Amino acid sequence: MNVCTYICIVKLETAIQSNKFKNEVHKAGLNILYTAWWLKTITAKELKEYGLTHEQYNVLRILKGKYPDQMCVRDVASRMIEKNSNVPRIIDRLELKKLVKRSNSSIDKRETVITLTQSGISILESCNKKVNELMDGIISINNQEAASLNALLERVRETEK
Amino acid sequence: MNVCTYICIVKLETAIQSNKFKNEVHKAGLNILYTAWWLKTITAKELKEYGLTHEQYNVLRILKGKYPDQMCVRDVASRMIEKNSNVPRIIDRLELKKLVKRSNSSIDKRETVITLTQSGISILESCNKKVNELMDGIISINNQEAASLNALLERVRETEK
DNA sequence: ATCAAATACATGTATATACATGTATTAAAA
DNA sequence: TTTTAATACATGTATATACATGTATTTGAT
């Protein structure tokens, strides 16, 4: 029998020890920031087993999306979740670990093209498995709730000018 | 007349140039991370005018919450949105700018107690004004939508063990 | 064809995160 | 009481963000 021993609900009020929010919109801002930190932290823990940071994992996933095609640095950067990431430097570290390979583009000599190595692919697959298991095990919202959440987050970023 | 010249909707698919999501839950994970980055970036831009980073602003707000009482470093740290922040070092920078003052606790000599200076209070007030104006101007969701969003984010972090 | 602007990437600096370790002080155990 | 463990903070290291600047290459205008 699978017995649920306890349910851990960390309310925002508890997490940041404050309940003085201007309004629900202001609270939502803090809630988004805190939830992102929480998500990053629990995934980083899994990735650490493989010596990868969240950002390095992101770059590997992006490269996998085009594999076996190569990608230039600019293309990788444009797909990053955090747009100001210093992609050349993240690639430096992946290259040191021999998870990716740099080469010069023949089309445009300014470009550096990046390729996943076999080792990069296999570490990515292990990480994906771990991270997916974590998500399935920890995040208990269903697809319908997630869809509402996605719609609301997109509404947050919808700006009129 | 207040004419709305254009509406800027940055969908997640456009932002990270991918539409291959395992399911809505997985997409929600990326959406939370991207929205947090977006929020941080637009606020950081306002704070930069005052030479403050997002984290320094967070520390000042926390100190204001107890003002005129002092707070020890541990108490500040426990209220941070990002729990792994290196609060002593953030305080180093605030102290250099004379926005806070460090002193020794008389009760427990291990503790360092932090006080907002007058200059710290006034810079915080200016920042709050700027940030609130930004939020009101840019975020177009209403309080009811924000309340649903808050409930969903709390559901995301609700884990069974 | 030549020069100026734009592009792609690398690199440098300040600040932050994440985490390990060091130091002084306090609390607790033998 | 003495020793040990825990606590509070400071500091050190690797990696990341945010942003400025440098260099080589390409594009575009004259």
CSV table of C-alpha atoms (C1' of nucleotides) in Angstrom, one decimal:
chain,number,residue,atom,x,y,z
A,1,MET,CA,0.0,0.0,0.0
A,2,ASN,CA,1.2,3.5,-0.9
A,3,VAL,CA,0.5,5.6,2.2
A,4,CYS,CA,0.8,9.3,2.0
A,5,THR,CA,2.6,10.1,5.2
A,6,TYR,CA,2.4,13.9,5.1
A,7,ILE,CA,1.6,16.8,2.8
A,8,CYS,CA,4.0,19.6,2.6
A,9,ILE,CA,2.4,22.9,1.7
A,10,VAL,CA,4.8,25.8,1.7
A,11,LYS,CA,2.6,28.9,1.5
A,12,LEU,CA,4.2,32.0,0.2
A,13,GLU,CA,3.5,33.8,3.5
A,14,THR,CA,5.5,31.1,5.3
A,15,ALA,CA,8.3,31.0,2.8
A,16,ILE,CA,9.1,34.7,2.9
A,17,GLN,CA,7.5,35.4,6.3
A,18,SER,CA,5.3,38.2,5.2
A,19,ASN,CA,1.6,38.7,4.7
A,20,LYS,CA,1.6,42.3,3.9
A,21,PHE,CA,0.9,42.3,0.1
A,22,LYS,CA,-0.4,45.4,-1.6
A,23,ASN,CA,-2.9,43.3,-3.5
A,24,GLU,CA,-3.2,39.9,-5.3
A,25,VAL,CA,-1.3,41.2,-8.3
A,26,HIS,CA,1.7,42.3,-6.2
A,27,LYS,CA,1.6,39.0,-4.3
A,28,ALA,CA,1.5,37.1,-7.7
A,29,GLY,CA,4.8,38.8,-8.7
A,30,LEU,CA,6.5,37.6,-5.5
A,31,ASN,CA,4.8,34.2,-5.9
A,32,ILE,CA,6.2,33.8,-9.5
A,33,LEU,CA,9.7,34.7,-8.3
A,34,TYR,CA,9.6,32.3,-5.4
A,35,THR,CA,8.2,29.4,-7.3
A,36,ALA,CA,10.8,29.8,-10.0
A,37,TRP,CA,13.5,29.7,-7.3
A,38,TRP,CA,11.9,26.6,-5.8
A,39,LEU,CA,11.8,24.9,-9.2
A,40,LYS,CA,15.4,25.8,-10.0
A,41,THR,CA,16.6,24.5,-6.7
A,42,ILE,CA,14.9,21.1,-6.8
A,43,THR,CA,16.1,20.5,-10.4
A,44,ALA,CA,19.6,21.7,-9.7
A,45,LYS,CA,19.8,19.1,-7.0
A,46,GLU,CA,19.2,16.3,-9.5
A,47,LEU,CA,21.5,17.8,-12.1
A,48,LYS,CA,24.3,18.1,-9.6
A,49,GLU,CA,24.7,14.3,-9.6
A,50,TYR,CA,25.8,14.8,-13.2
A,51,GLY,CA,28.0,17.8,-12.5
A,52,LEU,CA,25.7,20.0,-14.6
A,53,THR,CA,24.2,23.4,-13.7
A,54,HIS,CA,20.7,24.4,-14.7
A,55,GLU,CA,22.0,26.6,-17.4
A,56,GLN,CA,24.4,24.0,-18.8
A,57,TYR,CA,21.4,21.6,-18.9
A,58,ASN,CA,19.4,24.2,-20.8
A,59,VAL,CA,22.1,24.6,-23.4
A,60,LEU,CA,22.3,20.8,-23.9
A,61,ARG,CA,18.6,20.5,-24.3
A,62,ILE,CA,18.6,23.3,-26.9
A,63,LEU,CA,21.3,21.6,-28.9
A,64,LYS,CA,19.4,18.3,-28.7
A,65,GLY,CA,16.4,20.0,-30.3
A,66,LYS,CA,18.3,20.4,-33.5
A,67,TYR,CA,20.5,17.3,-33.3
A,68,PRO,CA,22.3,16.1,-35.4
A,69,ASP,CA,22.4,19.5,-36.9
A,70,GLN,CA,24.9,22.0,-35.4
A,71,MET,CA,23.9,25.3,-34.0
A,72,CYS,CA,25.7,28.6,-33.8
A,73,VAL,CA,26.0,30.5,-30.5
A,74,ARG,CA,23.5,33.1,-31.4
A,75,ASP,CA,20.8,30.5,-32.1
A,76,VAL,CA,21.4,28.8,-28.8
A,77,ALA,CA,21.3,32.1,-27.0
A,78,SER,CA,18.0,33.1,-28.6
A,79,ARG,CA,16.4,29.9,-27.2
A,80,MET,CA,17.6,30.3,-23.6
A,81,ILE,CA,15.0,30.8,-20.9
A,82,GLU,CA,17.2,33.5,-19.3
A,83,LYS,CA,18.0,35.8,-22.2
A,84,ASN,CA,21.0,37.4,-20.7
A,85,SER,CA,22.9,34.2,-20.2
A,86,ASN,CA,26.5,34.4,-21.4
A,87,VAL,CA,26.3,31.4,-23.7
A,88,PRO,CA,29.9,31.5,-24.9
A,89,ARG,CA,31.0,31.0,-21.3
A,90,ILE,CA,28.5,28.2,-20.6
A,91,ILE,CA,29.8,26.5,-23.7
A,92,ASP,CA,33.4,26.9,-22.4
A,93,ARG,CA,32.5,24.7,-19.5
A,94,LEU,CA,30.5,22.2,-21.5
A,95,GLU,CA,33.5,22.0,-23.9
A,96,LEU,CA,35.9,21.4,-21.0
A,97,LYS,CA,33.8,18.4,-19.9
A,98,LYS,CA,33.7,17.2,-23.6
A,99,LEU,CA,29.9,17.4,-23.8
A,100,VAL,CA,30.0,19.7,-26.8
A,101,LYS,CA,32.4,20.5,-29.5
A,102,ARG,CA,33.2,23.9,-31.0
A,103,SER,CA,34.1,24.4,-34.7
A,104,ASN,CA,34.3,27.2,-37.2
A,105,SER,CA,31.4,27.8,-39.6
A,106,SER,CA,32.3,27.5,-43.2
A,107,ILE,CA,29.4,29.7,-44.3
A,108,ASP,CA,30.1,32.6,-42.0
A,109,LYS,CA,33.6,32.8,-40.5
A,110,ARG,CA,32.3,34.9,-37.6
A,111,GLU,CA,30.2,32.1,-36.4
A,112,THR,CA,31.2,29.3,-34.0
A,113,VAL,CA,29.1,26.2,-34.5
A,114,ILE,CA,28.4,23.8,-31.6
A,115,THR,CA,27.8,20.1,-31.7
A,116,LEU,CA,26.7,17.7,-29.0
A,117,THR,CA,29.2,14.9,-28.4
A,118,GLN,CA,28.0,11.3,-27.8
A,119,SER,CA,28.9,11.9,-24.2
A,120,GLY,CA,26.8,15.0,-24.2
A,121,ILE,CA,23.8,13.1,-25.5
A,122,SER,CA,24.0,10.3,-23.0
A,123,ILE,CA,24.4,12.7,-20.0
A,124,LEU,CA,21.4,14.7,-21.3
A,125,GLU,CA,19.3,11.5,-21.5
A,126,SER,CA,20.1,10.6,-18.0
A,127,CYS,CA,19.3,14.1,-16.8
A,128,ASN,CA,16.1,14.2,-18.7
A,129,LYS,CA,15.0,10.9,-17.1
A,130,LYS,CA,15.9,12.2,-13.6
A,131,VAL,CA,14.2,15.5,-14.1
A,132,ASN,CA,11.1,14.1,-15.6
A,133,GLU,CA,10.8,11.6,-12.7
A,134,LEU,CA,11.2,14.5,-10.3
A,135,MET,CA,8.5,16.5,-12.0
A,136,ASP,CA,6.1,13.6,-12.1
A,137,GLY,CA,6.8,12.8,-8.5
A,138,ILE,CA,6.6,16.2,-7.0
A,139,ILE,CA,4.3,18.4,-9.1
A,140,SER,CA,0.8,17.3,-8.4
A,141,ILE,CA,-1.2,19.6,-10.6
A,142,ASN,CA,-3.0,18.0,-13.5
A,143,ASN,CA,-2.8,19.0,-17.2
A,144,GLN,CA,-6.0,21.1,-17.0
A,145,GLU,CA,-4.7,23.2,-14.0
A,146,ALA,CA,-1.4,23.5,-15.8
A,147,ALA,CA,-3.1,24.8,-18.9
A,148,SER,CA,-4.9,27.5,-16.8
A,149,LEU,CA,-1.6,28.4,-15.2
A,150,ASN,CA,0.0,28.7,-18.6
A,151,ALA,CA,-2.8,31.0,-19.8
A,152,LEU,CA,-2.5,33.2,-16.7
A,153,LEU,CA,1.3,33.5,-16.9
A,154,GLU,CA,0.9,34.6,-20.6
A,155,ARG,CA,-1.6,37.2,-19.4
A,156,VAL,CA,0.9,38.5,-16.9
A,157,ARG,CA,3.4,39.1,-19.7
A,158,GLU,CA,0.8,40.6,-22.0
A,159,THR,CA,1.6,44.3,-22.1
A,160,GLU,CA,-0.2,47.1,-23.8
A,161,LYS,CA,1.8,50.1,-25.1
B,1,MET,CA,-7.2,60.4,-25.6
B,2,ASN,CA,-5.3,57.4,-24.5
B,3,VAL,CA,-4.7,55.4,-27.7
B,4,CYS,CA,-3.3,51.9,-27.4
B,5,THR,CA,-0.8,51.8,-30.2
B,6,TYR,CA,0.0,48.1,-30.0
B,7,ILE,CA,-0.3,45.0,-27.8
B,8,CYS,CA,2.8,43.0,-27.2
B,9,ILE,CA,2.2,39.4,-26.4
B,10,VAL,CA,5.3,37.3,-26.1
B,11,LYS,CA,4.1,33.7,-26.1
B,12,LEU,CA,6.4,31.2,-24.4
B,13,GLU,CA,6.7,29.4,-27.8
B,14,THR,CA,8.1,32.5,-29.3
B,15,ALA,CA,10.3,33.5,-26.4
B,16,ILE,CA,12.2,30.2,-26.3
B,17,GLN,CA,11.5,29.2,-29.9
B,18,SER,CA,10.1,25.8,-29.1
B,19,ASN,CA,6.7,24.2,-29.1
B,20,LYS,CA,7.8,20.7,-28.3
B,21,PHE,CA,6.5,20.4,-24.7
B,22,LYS,CA,6.0,17.0,-23.1
B,23,ASN,CA,2.7,18.2,-21.6
B,24,GLU,CA,1.1,21.2,-20.1
B,25,VAL,CA,2.8,20.6,-16.7
B,26,HIS,CA,6.2,20.5,-18.3
B,27,LYS,CA,5.4,23.7,-20.2
B,28,ALA,CA,4.2,25.3,-17.0
B,29,GLY,CA,7.6,24.7,-15.5
B,30,LEU,CA,9.4,26.5,-18.3
B,31,ASN,CA,6.7,29.2,-18.3
B,32,ILE,CA,7.3,29.9,-14.6
B,33,LEU,CA,11.0,30.2,-15.1
B,34,TYR,CA,10.6,32.5,-18.1
B,35,THR,CA,8.1,34.7,-16.5
B,36,ALA,CA,10.3,35.1,-13.4
B,37,TRP,CA,13.2,36.1,-15.6
B,38,TRP,CA,10.9,38.6,-17.5
B,39,LEU,CA,9.7,40.1,-14.2
B,40,LYS,CA,13.2,40.4,-12.8
B,41,THR,CA,14.5,42.0,-15.9
B,42,ILE,CA,11.8,44.7,-16.2
B,43,THR,CA,12.2,45.6,-12.5
B,44,ALA,CA,16.0,45.5,-12.6
B,45,LYS,CA,15.8,48.2,-15.3
B,46,GLU,CA,13.9,50.6,-12.9
B,47,LEU,CA,16.2,49.8,-10.0
B,48,LYS,CA,19.3,50.5,-12.0
B,49,GLU,CA,18.5,54.2,-12.0
B,50,TYR,CA,19.1,54.0,-8.3
B,51,GLY,CA,22.1,51.8,-8.5
B,52,LEU,CA,20.3,48.9,-6.8
B,53,THR,CA,20.1,45.3,-7.8
B,54,HIS,CA,17.0,43.2,-7.4
B,55,GLU,CA,18.5,41.4,-4.4
B,56,GLN,CA,19.7,44.6,-2.7
B,57,TYR,CA,16.1,46.0,-3.1
B,58,ASN,CA,14.7,42.8,-1.6
B,59,VAL,CA,17.0,43.3,1.5
B,60,LEU,CA,16.0,46.9,1.9
B,61,ARG,CA,12.3,46.0,1.7
B,62,ILE,CA,12.7,43.3,4.3
B,63,LEU,CA,14.5,45.7,6.7
B,64,LYS,CA,11.7,48.2,6.1
B,65,GLY,CA,9.2,45.6,7.2
B,66,LYS,CA,10.6,45.7,10.8
B,67,TYR,CA,11.7,49.3,10.8
B,68,PRO,CA,12.6,51.1,13.1
B,69,ASP,CA,13.5,47.7,14.7
B,70,GLN,CA,16.9,46.2,13.7
B,71,MET,CA,17.2,42.8,12.2
B,72,CYS,CA,20.0,40.3,12.4
B,73,VAL,CA,21.4,38.7,9.2
B,74,ARG,CA,19.7,35.4,9.8
B,75,ASP,CA,16.3,37.0,10.0
B,76,VAL,CA,16.9,38.9,6.8
B,77,ALA,CA,18.1,35.7,5.1
B,78,SER,CA,15.0,33.7,6.1
B,79,ARG,CA,12.8,36.3,4.4
B,80,MET,CA,14.6,36.4,1.1
B,81,ILE,CA,12.8,35.2,-2.0
B,82,GLU,CA,15.9,33.3,-3.2
B,83,LYS,CA,16.9,31.4,-0.1
B,84,ASN,CA,20.5,30.8,-1.1
B,85,SER,CA,21.3,34.5,-1.3
B,86,ASN,CA,24.5,35.4,0.4
B,87,VAL,CA,23.0,38.0,2.6
B,88,PRO,CA,26.3,39.2,4.4
B,89,ARG,CA,27.7,40.0,1.0
B,90,ILE,CA,24.6,41.9,-0.2
B,91,ILE,CA,24.8,43.9,3.1
B,92,ASP,CA,28.5,44.6,2.4
B,93,ARG,CA,27.4,46.5,-0.8
B,94,LEU,CA,24.5,48.2,0.9
B,95,GLU,CA,26.8,49.3,3.7
B,96,LEU,CA,29.3,50.7,1.2
B,97,LYS,CA,26.5,52.8,-0.2
B,98,LYS,CA,25.6,53.9,3.3
B,99,LEU,CA,22.0,52.6,2.9
B,100,VAL,CA,22.3,50.3,5.9
B,101,LYS,CA,24.4,50.2,9.1
B,102,ARG,CA,26.0,47.1,10.8
B,103,SER,CA,26.4,46.9,14.5
B,104,ASN,CA,27.1,44.3,17.1
B,105,SER,CA,24.2,42.7,19.0
B,106,SER,CA,24.4,43.2,22.7
B,107,ILE,CA,22.2,40.1,23.4
B,108,ASP,CA,24.2,37.6,21.3
B,109,LYS,CA,27.7,38.6,20.3
B,110,ARG,CA,27.6,36.3,17.3
B,111,GLU,CA,24.9,38.4,15.7
B,112,THR,CA,25.3,41.4,13.5
B,113,VAL,CA,22.3,43.7,13.6
B,114,ILE,CA,21.4,45.7,10.5
B,115,THR,CA,19.6,49.1,10.5
B,116,LEU,CA,18.2,51.1,7.6
B,117,THR,CA,19.8,54.5,7.3
B,118,GLN,CA,17.7,57.6,6.4
B,119,SER,CA,19.3,57.4,3.0
B,120,GLY,CA,18.3,53.8,2.7
B,121,ILE,CA,14.7,54.6,3.6
B,122,SER,CA,14.4,57.4,1.0
B,123,ILE,CA,16.0,55.4,-1.8
B,124,LEU,CA,13.6,52.5,-1.0
B,125,GLU,CA,10.6,54.8,-1.1
B,126,SER,CA,11.7,56.1,-4.6
B,127,CYS,CA,12.2,52.5,-5.8
B,128,ASN,CA,8.9,51.3,-4.5
B,129,LYS,CA,7.1,54.2,-6.2
B,130,LYS,CA,8.9,53.3,-9.5
B,131,VAL,CA,8.3,49.6,-9.2
B,132,ASN,CA,4.6,50.0,-8.3
B,133,GLU,CA,4.1,52.3,-11.2
B,134,LEU,CA,5.7,49.8,-13.5
B,135,MET,CA,3.6,46.9,-12.2
B,136,ASP,CA,0.4,48.9,-12.5
B,137,GLY,CA,1.4,50.1,-16.0
B,138,ILE,CA,2.6,46.8,-17.4
B,139,ILE,CA,0.7,44.0,-15.7
B,140,SER,CA,-2.8,43.9,-17.0
B,141,ILE,CA,-4.3,41.0,-15.0
B,142,ASN,CA,-6.9,41.9,-12.5
B,143,ASN,CA,-7.0,40.9,-8.8
B,144,GLN,CA,-9.3,37.9,-9.4
B,145,GLU,CA,-7.0,36.5,-12.1
B,146,ALA,CA,-4.1,37.1,-9.8
B,147,ALA,CA,-5.8,35.3,-7.0
B,148,SER,CA,-6.3,32.2,-9.3
B,149,LEU,CA,-2.7,32.5,-10.3
B,150,ASN,CA,-1.6,32.5,-6.7
B,151,ALA,CA,-3.7,29.5,-5.9
B,152,LEU,CA,-2.2,27.6,-8.9
B,153,LEU,CA,1.4,28.4,-8.0
B,154,GLU,CA,0.8,27.2,-4.5
B,155,ARG,CA,-0.6,24.0,-5.9
B,156,VAL,CA,2.6,23.6,-8.0
B,157,ARG,CA,4.7,23.7,-4.8
B,158,GLU,CA,2.3,21.4,-2.9
B,159,THR,CA,4.2,18.2,-2.6
B,160,GLU,CA,3.1,14.8,-1.1
B,161,LYS,CA,5.6,12.7,0.7
C,1,DA,C1',36.4,49.0,-54.6
C,2,DT,C1',36.5,51.3,-50.3
C,3,DC,C1',34.8,52.6,-46.1
C,4,DA,C1',31.3,52.5,-42.4
C,5,DA,C1',28.0,50.0,-39.9
C,6,DA,C1',26.3,45.8,-38.3
C,7,DT,C1',27.0,41.1,-36.8
C,8,DA,C1',29.0,37.1,-34.1
C,9,DC,C1',31.6,35.9,-30.7
C,10,DA,C1',35.1,36.4,-27.0
C,11,DT,C1',36.5,38.5,-23.0
C,12,DG,C1',36.5,41.6,-18.9
C,13,DT,C1',34.2,43.5,-14.5
C,14,DA,C1',30.8,43.8,-10.8
C,15,DT,C1',27.4,41.4,-8.5
C,16,DA,C1',24.9,37.3,-7.5
C,17,DT,C1',24.1,32.2,-6.4
C,18,DA,C1',25.5,27.8,-4.5
C,19,DC,C1',28.2,25.8,-1.5
C,20,DA,C1',32.3,24.8,1.5
C,21,DT,C1',35.0,26.3,5.2
C,22,DG,C1',36.8,29.4,8.9
C,23,DT,C1',36.1,31.9,13.4
C,24,DA,C1',33.9,33.6,17.3
C,25,DT,C1',30.3,32.8,20.5
C,26,DT,C1',26.7,30.3,22.8
C,27,DA,C1',24.3,26.1,24.3
C,28,DA,C1',24.5,21.5,25.8
C,29,DA,C1',26.5,17.2,27.4
C,30,DA,C1',29.8,14.6,30.1
D,1,DT,C1',33.6,22.6,34.8
D,2,DT,C1',35.4,21.1,30.7
D,3,DT,C1',34.5,19.6,26.4
D,4,DT,C1',31.7,19.2,22.4
D,5,DA,C1',28.2,20.6,19.4
D,6,DA,C1',25.5,24.1,17.4
D,7,DT,C1',24.8,28.7,15.8
D,8,DA,C1',25.8,33.3,13.4
D,9,DC,C1',28.3,35.3,10.5
D,10,DA,C1',32.4,36.1,7.3
D,11,DT,C1',35.0,34.6,3.6
D,12,DG,C1',36.6,31.8,-0.3
D,13,DT,C1',35.7,29.4,-4.9
D,14,DA,C1',33.3,28.1,-9.1
D,15,DT,C1',29.7,29.3,-12.0
D,16,DA,C1',26.2,32.5,-13.5
D,17,DT,C1',24.0,37.1,-14.8
D,18,DA,C1',24.2,41.7,-16.7
D,19,DC,C1',26.5,44.6,-19.2
D,20,DA,C1',30.5,46.9,-21.6
D,21,DT,C1',34.1,46.4,-24.7
D,22,DG,C1',37.3,44.2,-28.1
D,23,DT,C1',38.2,41.7,-32.5
D,24,DA,C1',37.3,39.5,-36.8
D,25,DT,C1',34.1,39.1,-40.5
D,26,DT,C1',30.3,40.4,-43.3
D,27,DT,C1',27.0,43.6,-45.2
D,28,DG,C1',25.7,47.7,-47.3
D,29,DA,C1',26.4,52.4,-49.0
D,30,DT,C1',29.0,55.5,-51.7
